[in-house]
Coordinates of C-alpha atoms in Angstrom, one line a residue:
X385 CA 11.1 48.5 15.9
X386 CA 13.6 46.3 17.4
X387 CA 13.3 42.6 19.0
X388 CA 12.6 43.8 22.7
X389 CA 10.1 46.2 21.6
X390 CA 8.3 43.1 19.5
X391 CA 8.5 40.6 22.7
X392 CA 6.6 43.2 24.5
X393 CA 4.0 43.6 22.2
X394 CA 0.4 42.0 23.7
X395 CA -0.2 38.8 22.6
X396 CA 2.7 38.0 21.2
X397 CA 3.7 35.2 22.8
X398 CA 0.1 33.5 21.8
X399 CA 1.2 34.3 18.4
X400 CA 4.3 32.2 19.2
X401 CA 3.3 29.1 20.3
X402 CA 0.5 29.7 17.6
X403 CA 3.3 29.5 15.2
X404 CA 5.1 26.6 16.9
X405 CA 1.8 24.6 17.3
X406 CA 0.9 24.5 13.0
X407 CA 4.8 23.9 12.1
X408 CA 5.1 20.5 10.3
X409 CA 8.6 20.0 12.3
X410 CA 8.8 18.7 16.4
X411 CA 9.6 21.0 18.4
X412 CA 10.9 20.8 21.8
X413 CA 12.3 23.2 24.0
X414 CA 13.6 22.9 27.9
X415 CA 14.9 25.1 30.4
X416 CA 17.6 25.2 32.3
X417 CA 16.6 23.0 35.1
X418 CA 15.7 20.7 31.7
X419 CA 11.8 20.4 32.2
X420 CA 9.9 21.0 29.3
X421 CA 8.4 24.5 28.6
X422 CA 7.4 24.1 25.1
X423 CA 6.3 20.8 23.2
X424 CA 4.4 21.5 19.9
X425 CA 1.5 19.2 17.9
X426 CA 4.0 17.6 15.8
X427 CA 6.2 16.5 18.6
X428 CA 3.1 15.0 20.4
X429 CA 2.6 13.1 17.5
X430 CA 5.8 11.4 16.3
X431 CA 6.1 10.7 19.7
X432 CA 3.0 9.3 20.7
X433 CA 2.2 11.5 23.6
X434 CA -0.1 14.4 25.1
X435 CA 1.3 17.4 25.8
X436 CA 0.3 17.5 29.1
X437 CA 2.4 14.2 30.2
X438 CA 5.2 16.1 28.9
X439 CA 5.2 20.2 29.8
X440 CA 7.2 21.0 33.3
X441 CA 8.4 17.2 33.6
X442 CA 12.2 16.6 32.8
X443 CA 13.5 14.7 29.8
X444 CA 14.1 11.6 31.8
X445 CA 11.1 11.4 33.6
X446 CA 9.3 10.5 30.5
X447 CA 11.5 9.5 28.1
X448 CA 13.8 6.4 28.2
X449 CA 17.7 6.2 26.3
X450 CA 19.4 3.1 25.0
X451 CA 22.7 2.8 27.1
X452 CA 25.1 4.2 25.1
X453 CA 23.0 7.2 23.9
X454 CA 22.1 10.3 25.5
X455 CA 19.5 13.0 25.3
X456 CA 20.7 15.7 22.2
X457 CA 18.5 18.2 24.5
X458 CA 20.1 17.2 27.4
X459 CA 23.5 17.1 25.7
X460 CA 23.3 20.7 24.2
X461 CA 22.3 21.9 28.0
X462 CA 24.7 20.9 29.5
X463 CA 28.1 21.1 26.8
X464 CA 26.6 24.2 24.8
X465 CA 27.3 22.4 21.6
X466 CA 25.1 22.5 18.4
X467 CA 24.1 19.1 16.8
X468 CA 23.2 19.1 13.4
X469 CA 21.1 16.1 11.6
X470 CA 21.9 13.8 14.1
X471 CA 20.1 10.4 14.3
X472 CA 18.6 9.5 17.5
X473 CA 16.4 6.6 19.0
X474 CA 14.6 6.3 22.1
X475 CA 11.4 5.2 24.0
X476 CA 8.6 6.8 25.0
X477 CA 6.8 6.4 28.3
X478 CA 4.8 3.2 26.5
X479 CA 7.7 1.7 25.5
X480 CA 7.0 2.6 21.9
X481 CA 10.3 3.0 20.3
X482 CA 11.2 6.4 18.2
X483 CA 13.4 7.2 15.5
X484 CA 14.3 10.9 15.2
X485 CA 16.7 13.4 13.1
X486 CA 17.3 16.2 15.3
X487 CA 18.9 19.6 15.1
X488 CA 19.5 20.9 18.7
X489 CA 20.9 24.1 19.8
X490 CA 21.9 25.9 23.4
X491 CA 19.7 28.8 24.1
X492 CA 21.8 31.6 25.5
X493 CA 20.9 35.1 27.1
X494 CA 22.9 38.4 26.5
X495 CA 25.3 37.3 28.7
X496 CA 25.9 34.4 26.8
X497 CA 25.2 31.8 29.3
X498 CA 22.9 28.9 28.9
X499 CA 19.0 29.4 29.8
X500 CA 17.7 26.3 28.2
X501 CA 17.9 23.9 24.6
X502 CA 15.9 23.8 22.0
X503 CA 15.4 20.8 19.4
X504 CA 13.6 19.9 16.2
X505 CA 13.0 17.0 14.9
X506 CA 11.5 15.0 11.9
X507 CA 10.7 11.7 12.4
X508 CA 11.8 8.7 10.5
X509 CA 10.2 6.0 13.1
X510 CA 8.2 4.4 9.9
X511 CA 11.6 4.0 7.9
X512 CA 13.3 2.0 10.3
X513 CA 10.1 -0.1 10.9
X514 CA 9.5 -0.6 7.4
X515 CA 13.0 -1.5 6.7
X516 CA 13.2 -3.7 9.8
X517 CA 9.7 -5.4 9.2
X518 CA 11.0 -6.2 5.4
X519 CA 14.5 -7.7 6.8
X520 CA 12.5 -9.9 8.7
X521 CA 10.1 -11.3 6.0
X522 CA 12.9 -11.3 3.7
X523 CA 12.7 -14.7 1.4
X524 CA 8.6 -15.4 3.2
X525 CA 7.0 -17.0 0.1
X526 CA 4.7 -20.1 1.1
X527 CA 2.5 -19.8 -2.3
X528 CA 3.1 -22.3 -5.6
X529 CA 1.0 -22.9 -8.5
X530 CA -0.4 -25.3 -7.0
X531 CA -2.2 -23.1 -4.2
X532 CA -4.1 -21.3 -7.3
X533 CA -7.7 -22.3 -7.4
X534 CA -9.8 -22.3 -10.8
X535 CA -11.0 -24.3 -13.3
X536 CA -12.9 -20.9 -15.8
X537 CA -11.3 -20.9 -19.1
X538 CA -10.2 -17.3 -18.7
X539 CA -8.3 -18.0 -15.2
X540 CA -6.4 -20.9 -16.9
X541 CA -4.8 -18.8 -19.5
X542 CA -3.5 -16.5 -17.0
X543 CA -1.9 -19.5 -15.2
X544 CA -0.7 -21.0 -17.9
X545 CA 1.1 -17.5 -19.1
X546 CA 2.2 -17.4 -15.4
X547 CA 4.1 -20.8 -16.0
X548 CA 5.6 -19.7 -19.3
X549 CA 6.9 -16.7 -17.5
X550 CA 9.0 -18.6 -14.9
X551 CA 11.6 -19.2 -18.1
X552 CA 13.2 -15.8 -17.6
X553 CA 13.7 -12.8 -15.7
X554 CA 11.6 -10.5 -17.7
X555 CA 9.8 -8.0 -15.9
X556 CA 6.2 -8.4 -15.0
X557 CA 3.1 -6.3 -14.6
X558 CA 0.1 -8.0 -12.8
X559 CA -3.3 -6.3 -13.7
X560 CA -5.9 -7.0 -11.1
X561 CA -8.5 -5.5 -9.1
X562 CA -8.0 -5.7 -5.2
X563 CA -8.7 -9.1 -3.8
X564 CA -7.6 -11.1 -6.9
X565 CA -4.6 -12.3 -5.7
X566 CA -2.1 -11.1 -7.3
X567 CA 0.4 -11.4 -5.2
X568 CA -0.2 -15.5 -4.5
X569 CA 0.6 -15.1 -8.9
X570 CA 3.8 -13.0 -8.2
X571 CA 5.2 -15.7 -5.4
X572 CA 4.1 -18.7 -7.5
X573 CA 6.0 -17.4 -10.1
X574 CA 8.9 -16.8 -8.0
X575 CA 8.8 -20.2 -6.8
X576 CA 8.8 -21.8 -9.9
X577 CA 11.7 -20.0 -11.1
X578 CA 15.1 -20.5 -10.9
X579 CA 15.3 -17.9 -8.2
X580 CA 13.1 -19.7 -6.3
X581 CA 16.3 -20.2 -3.9
X582 CA 17.1 -16.7 -3.4
X583 CA 14.6 -13.6 -1.6
X584 CA 11.7 -12.6 -2.5
X585 CA 10.9 -9.4 -1.4
X586 CA 7.3 -7.5 -1.1
X587 CA 6.7 -4.0 -0.8
X588 CA 3.4 -2.5 -1.3
X589 CA 4.1 1.2 -2.3
X590 CA 0.9 2.7 -1.3
X591 CA 2.5 2.1 2.2
X592 CA 5.2 4.5 1.9
X593 CA 5.5 8.5 2.7
X594 CA 7.1 10.0 -0.3
X595 CA 10.0 11.6 1.8
X596 CA 11.2 7.8 2.6
X597 CA 10.8 5.9 -0.7
X598 CA 13.9 6.4 -2.2
X599 CA 15.8 5.1 0.7
X600 CA 13.8 2.0 1.6
X601 CA 14.0 1.1 -2.3
X602 CA 17.8 2.0 -3.1
X603 CA 19.0 2.3 0.4
X604 CA 21.2 4.9 2.3
X605 CA 25.0 5.8 2.3
X606 CA 27.2 6.8 5.2
X607 CA 27.2 10.3 5.7
X608 CA 24.1 11.3 4.0
X609 CA 22.8 12.8 7.1
X610 CA 24.5 12.5 10.5
X611 CA 23.9 9.7 12.6
X612 CA 23.4 7.6 9.1
X613 CA 24.6 4.1 8.6
X614 CA 25.2 2.0 5.7
X615 CA 22.2 0.5 4.6
X616 CA 20.9 -2.0 2.0
X617 CA 17.3 -1.1 0.5
X618 CA 15.1 -3.6 -0.7
X619 CA 16.7 -3.9 -4.1
X620 CA 20.0 -5.2 -2.7
X621 CA 18.1 -7.4 -0.2
X622 CA 16.3 -9.1 -3.1
X623 CA 19.5 -9.5 -5.1
X624 CA 19.4 -12.7 -7.2
X625 CA 16.0 -13.0 -6.4
X626 CA 12.5 -11.4 -6.7
X627 CA 10.7 -8.0 -5.6
X628 CA 7.5 -7.0 -5.7
X629 CA 6.0 -3.6 -6.4
X630 CA 2.8 -3.9 -4.9
X631 CA 0.2 -0.6 -6.4
X632 CA 3.2 0.8 -8.3
X633 CA 0.9 3.4 -9.2
X634 CA 1.1 5.0 -6.2
X635 CA 4.4 6.1 -6.7
X636 CA 4.7 9.5 -7.2
X637 CA 5.8 10.1 -10.4
X638 CA 9.6 11.4 -9.7
X639 CA 10.0 8.3 -7.7
X640 CA 8.9 6.3 -10.8
X641 CA 11.5 8.1 -13.0
X642 CA 13.8 6.7 -10.8
X643 CA 12.6 2.9 -10.6
X644 CA 12.9 3.3 -14.3
X645 CA 16.3 4.4 -14.8
X646 CA 17.0 1.3 -11.9
X647 CA 15.3 -1.3 -14.5
X648 CA 16.9 0.1 -17.6
X649 CA 20.5 0.6 -16.1
X650 CA 20.0 -2.8 -14.1
X651 CA 21.7 -0.2 -11.2
X652 CA 20.6 1.6 -7.8
X653 CA 22.5 4.5 -6.3
X654 CA 21.8 4.8 -2.5
X655 CA 20.6 8.3 -1.1
X656 CA 23.9 10.2 -0.9
X657 CA 25.9 8.1 -2.5
X658 CA 27.8 8.8 -6.1
X659 CA 28.2 5.3 -7.5
X660 CA 25.8 3.0 -8.9
X661 CA 25.9 -0.4 -7.7
X662 CA 24.8 -3.5 -10.2
X663 CA 21.7 -5.0 -9.4
X664 CA 20.2 -8.6 -10.3
X665 CA 16.9 -8.5 -9.3
X666 CA 13.4 -9.3 -11.4
X667 CA 11.0 -7.1 -10.6
X668 CA 7.2 -8.2 -10.4
X669 CA 4.8 -5.0 -10.6
X670 CA 0.9 -4.9 -9.6
X671 CA -1.6 -2.4 -10.2
X672 CA -5.3 -2.5 -9.3
X673 CA -6.5 -0.1 -12.1
X674 CA -6.6 -0.5 -16.2
X675 CA -3.1 0.5 -17.2
X676 CA -4.3 3.0 -19.6
X677 CA -6.8 5.1 -16.9
X678 CA -3.8 4.9 -15.2
X679 CA -1.4 6.3 -17.7
X680 CA -4.2 9.3 -18.5
X681 CA -4.9 9.8 -15.0
X682 CA -1.2 10.6 -14.7
X683 CA -0.9 7.3 -11.9
X684 CA 1.8 6.0 -14.0
X685 CA 4.3 6.8 -16.4
X686 CA 4.0 5.4 -20.2
X687 CA 7.9 4.9 -20.2
X688 CA 7.6 2.4 -16.8
X689 CA 4.5 0.7 -18.3
X690 CA 6.3 -0.5 -21.2
X691 CA 9.5 -1.3 -19.0
X692 CA 7.6 -3.4 -16.5
X693 CA 4.8 -4.9 -19.0
X694 CA 7.2 -6.9 -21.1
X695 CA 5.1 -10.0 -19.9
X696 CA 1.7 -8.8 -18.3
X697 CA -0.8 -10.5 -17.0
X698 CA -4.9 -9.8 -16.5
X699 CA -6.4 -11.2 -13.6
X700 CA -10.0 -11.9 -14.1
X701 CA -12.3 -10.4 -11.4
X702 CA -14.6 -13.0 -9.2
X703 CA -17.7 -12.0 -10.8
X704 CA -15.9 -13.2 -14.5
X705 CA -15.3 -16.8 -12.9
X706 CA -18.5 -17.2 -10.6
X707 CA -17.9 -21.0 -11.7
X708 CA -14.7 -20.8 -9.3
X709 CA -17.1 -20.0 -6.4
X710 CA -17.6 -23.6 -5.2
X711 CA -13.9 -24.6 -5.4
X712 CA -13.1 -21.4 -3.8
X713 CA -15.7 -21.9 -1.0
X714 CA -14.6 -25.7 -0.5
X715 CA -10.9 -24.8 0.1
X716 CA -11.6 -21.4 2.5
X717 CA -14.0 -24.1 4.6
X718 CA -11.1 -26.8 4.5
X719 CA -8.9 -23.8 5.7
X720 CA -11.2 -22.9 8.5
X721 CA -12.2 -26.1 10.2
X722 CA -8.8 -26.7 10.4
X723 CA -8.0 -23.4 12.3
X724 CA -11.4 -23.2 14.1
X725 CA -11.2 -27.5 14.9
X726 CA -15.0 -27.4 13.2
X727 CA -16.5 -30.4 10.7
X728 CA -18.5 -27.9 8.5
X729 CA -19.4 -29.8 5.0
X730 CA -20.5 -27.0 2.9
X731 CA -22.8 -24.4 1.8
X732 CA -26.3 -24.6 1.1
X733 CA -27.7 -23.9 -2.2
X734 CA -29.5 -21.0 -1.1
X735 CA -26.2 -19.8 -0.4
X736 CA -25.0 -20.8 -3.3
X737 CA -27.6 -18.9 -5.0
X738 CA -27.0 -15.9 -3.5
X739 CA -22.8 -15.8 -4.2
X740 CA -23.7 -16.6 -7.6
X741 CA -26.4 -13.4 -8.4
X742 CA -23.6 -11.1 -5.9
X743 CA -20.8 -9.2 -8.1
X744 CA -18.0 -9.4 -5.7
X745 CA -16.6 -6.2 -5.3
X746 CA -14.0 -7.5 -3.1
X747 CA -13.4 -10.5 -5.4
X748 CA -11.8 -13.7 -4.1
X749 CA -10.3 -11.9 -1.0
X750 CA -14.0 -11.0 -0.2
X751 CA -15.5 -14.6 -0.6
X752 CA -12.8 -15.8 1.9
X753 CA -13.9 -13.1 4.3
X754 CA -17.7 -13.6 4.1
X755 CA -16.9 -17.4 4.5
X756 CA -14.7 -17.0 8.0
X757 CA -17.4 -14.7 8.8
X758 CA -20.0 -16.9 8.8
X759 CA -18.1 -19.9 10.0
X760 CA -17.6 -17.8 13.4
X761 CA -21.1 -17.7 13.6
X762 CA -22.3 -21.2 13.6
X763 CA -23.7 -23.2 16.5
X764 CA -22.5 -26.8 17.4
X765 CA -24.1 -29.8 15.4
X766 CA -24.4 -27.0 12.0
X767 CA -23.0 -28.7 9.1
X768 CA -23.7 -26.2 6.4
X769 CA -23.6 -22.6 5.9
X770 CA -27.0 -21.2 5.6
X771 CA -27.9 -17.7 5.1
X772 CA -28.6 -16.8 8.9
X773 CA -24.7 -17.8 9.1
X774 CA -24.0 -15.1 6.7
X775 CA -22.8 -11.5 8.0
X776 CA -25.9 -9.4 8.2
X777 CA -23.8 -6.4 6.5
X778 CA -23.0 -8.7 3.7
X779 CA -26.9 -9.8 3.5
X780 CA -27.8 -6.4 3.6
X781 CA -25.0 -5.5 0.3
X782 CA -26.5 -9.0 -1.5
X783 CA -29.9 -7.6 -1.5
X784 CA -29.2 -3.6 -2.3
X785 CA -26.4 -4.0 -4.7
X786 CA -28.5 -6.6 -7.0
X787 CA -31.0 -3.6 -7.5
X788 CA -28.7 -2.7 -10.5
X789 CA -29.3 1.4 -11.4
X790 CA -31.0 1.9 -14.4
X791 CA -33.5 -1.2 -14.3
X792 CA -37.3 -0.6 -14.1
X793 CA -38.6 -0.1 -10.4
X794 CA -41.9 -0.2 -8.9
X795 CA -42.9 3.2 -7.2
X796 CA -45.0 4.2 -4.7
X797 CA -48.0 4.9 -6.8
X798 CA -48.0 1.3 -8.5
X799 CA -46.4 2.9 -11.8
X800 CA -42.8 1.2 -13.4
X801 CA -40.5 4.3 -14.3
X802 CA -36.8 4.3 -15.4
X803 CA -34.3 5.2 -12.5
X804 CA -31.5 7.1 -13.2
X805 CA -28.1 5.9 -14.3
X806 CA -25.0 7.3 -12.6
X807 CA -22.6 9.4 -14.5
X808 CA -20.2 6.2 -14.3
X809 CA -22.8 4.0 -15.3
X810 CA -23.8 5.7 -18.2
X811 CA -19.9 5.8 -19.8
X812 CA -19.7 2.5 -19.1
X813 CA -22.8 1.6 -20.7
X814 CA -21.9 3.8 -23.9
X815 CA -18.4 2.6 -24.1
X816 CA -19.0 -1.0 -23.8
X817 CA -22.0 -0.9 -27.1
X818 CA -19.1 1.5 -28.8
X819 CA -16.6 -1.3 -28.4
X820 CA -19.4 -4.0 -29.9
X821 CA -20.0 -1.9 -32.3
X822 CA -16.6 -1.3 -33.4
X823 CA -15.9 -4.6 -33.7
X824 CA -18.8 -6.2 -35.7
X825 CA -17.8 -3.4 -38.3
X826 CA -14.0 -5.3 -38.6
X827 CA -15.7 -8.4 -38.8
X828 CA -14.8 -9.3 -34.9
X829 CA -11.2 -9.1 -35.4
X830 CA -9.3 -7.5 -32.6
X831 CA -6.3 -5.9 -34.2
X832 CA -8.1 -4.3 -36.9
X833 CA -10.4 -3.1 -34.0
X834 CA -7.7 -1.4 -32.1
X835 CA -6.2 0.2 -34.5
X836 CA -9.4 1.9 -35.2
X837 CA -9.9 3.0 -31.9
X838 CA -6.0 4.0 -31.4
X839 CA -5.7 1.8 -28.6
X840 CA -3.0 -1.3 -28.1
X841 CA -4.1 -4.9 -28.7
X842 CA -3.8 -5.6 -25.1
X843 CA -5.7 -2.8 -23.7
X844 CA -8.6 -4.2 -26.0
X845 CA -8.8 -7.2 -24.7
X846 CA -8.4 -5.9 -21.3
X847 CA -11.8 -3.9 -21.6
X848 CA -13.8 -6.3 -23.5
X849 CA -12.9 -8.6 -20.5
X850 CA -14.2 -5.8 -18.2
X851 CA -17.6 -5.4 -20.3
X852 CA -17.8 -9.3 -21.1
X853 CA -17.5 -8.6 -24.7
X854 CA -18.3 -11.7 -26.2

């Protein structure tokens, strides 16, 4: 069966359109008059448009191009030339900037006459935006050790260890749950070090698409693809200063291997380049889970962990330093008093009692949001935050989450029955009991207990803090 026979098959056109729509690449086809005749779902997603807004319209009726450039589709239509891997920046009908890498071809009939053009596009808008944002935020640090609030013993230990780490350029791994203030510590270390006058670059690794990570971190070489330019990555932008890689466990294993090489060799290689560049950058990484668990779950390479954790800081969650709640709450009240032009004096005893009973899964960040939400609900003349001012969702959570699985609850028939433990709670309770047993067997000696458990002393200390084992 030849091509002409295939095309004449009933429903072939519908099959073709369905295929084009499921492809994870932008497809845009125009006819001889420059009107859109095919515009697939991926292209609509890239350009932030509805197909109805584009189909049947001419390119320049919908999209705007910079003066010095021209639509690669129109260029293919008029010149008959093929363009491969060409970078193009333009604007949709809402004025939103779009950047793509295009492969564009003229469509020819059997007599080799141009009857249209087709464009296959790859979206790199996020890459351009991320790079611009990081250039704009370069060196934007506002926190120092004076910004860190807390007097609990376990928290003061972390602060003291952080201050000592300012004297060197060793890599640091900051471990802590979401909302504990990991970036606050990272900025304080940078500002307290000899690198304080140099750039501080922060990047959340979880926000980086896998296809763009390497170019963002290490930069690109002109010629890596048509239209690409010499562009420094975040490591080069941070030269002489500090780079913070937030949620390092979000990077894929392949990228973690390349990062490990950069740390070991103190060099980076831009995408498309054949030469290495020397770098002088202090790396601070954060992780929001137990590093040992991250390694076991293949979220973190063991060799990268050892390279990053020259200095390890374990920030305790708020539930383990509840004595700091009044200081933190008062600082947030002062902050929002200034922002909202209020004069709130403090918090009622009933609210403090509720705060002390709550487990704070969102940590310090959650406390800040609760204070802000309460102050938005206060009436003129109110001077203290009362329970009625607290956001409804928090009040509901505070009461519901106070009921712990496994305790005795009264049922409808009046009997007390033991509620069923969740699997996670059962495992946590079992692990805590086992740790206590091994510690007692070794006279509460952490080093000996860690050896018996075949884990590092550091990992055991983290788990003891996690389960509040004294």
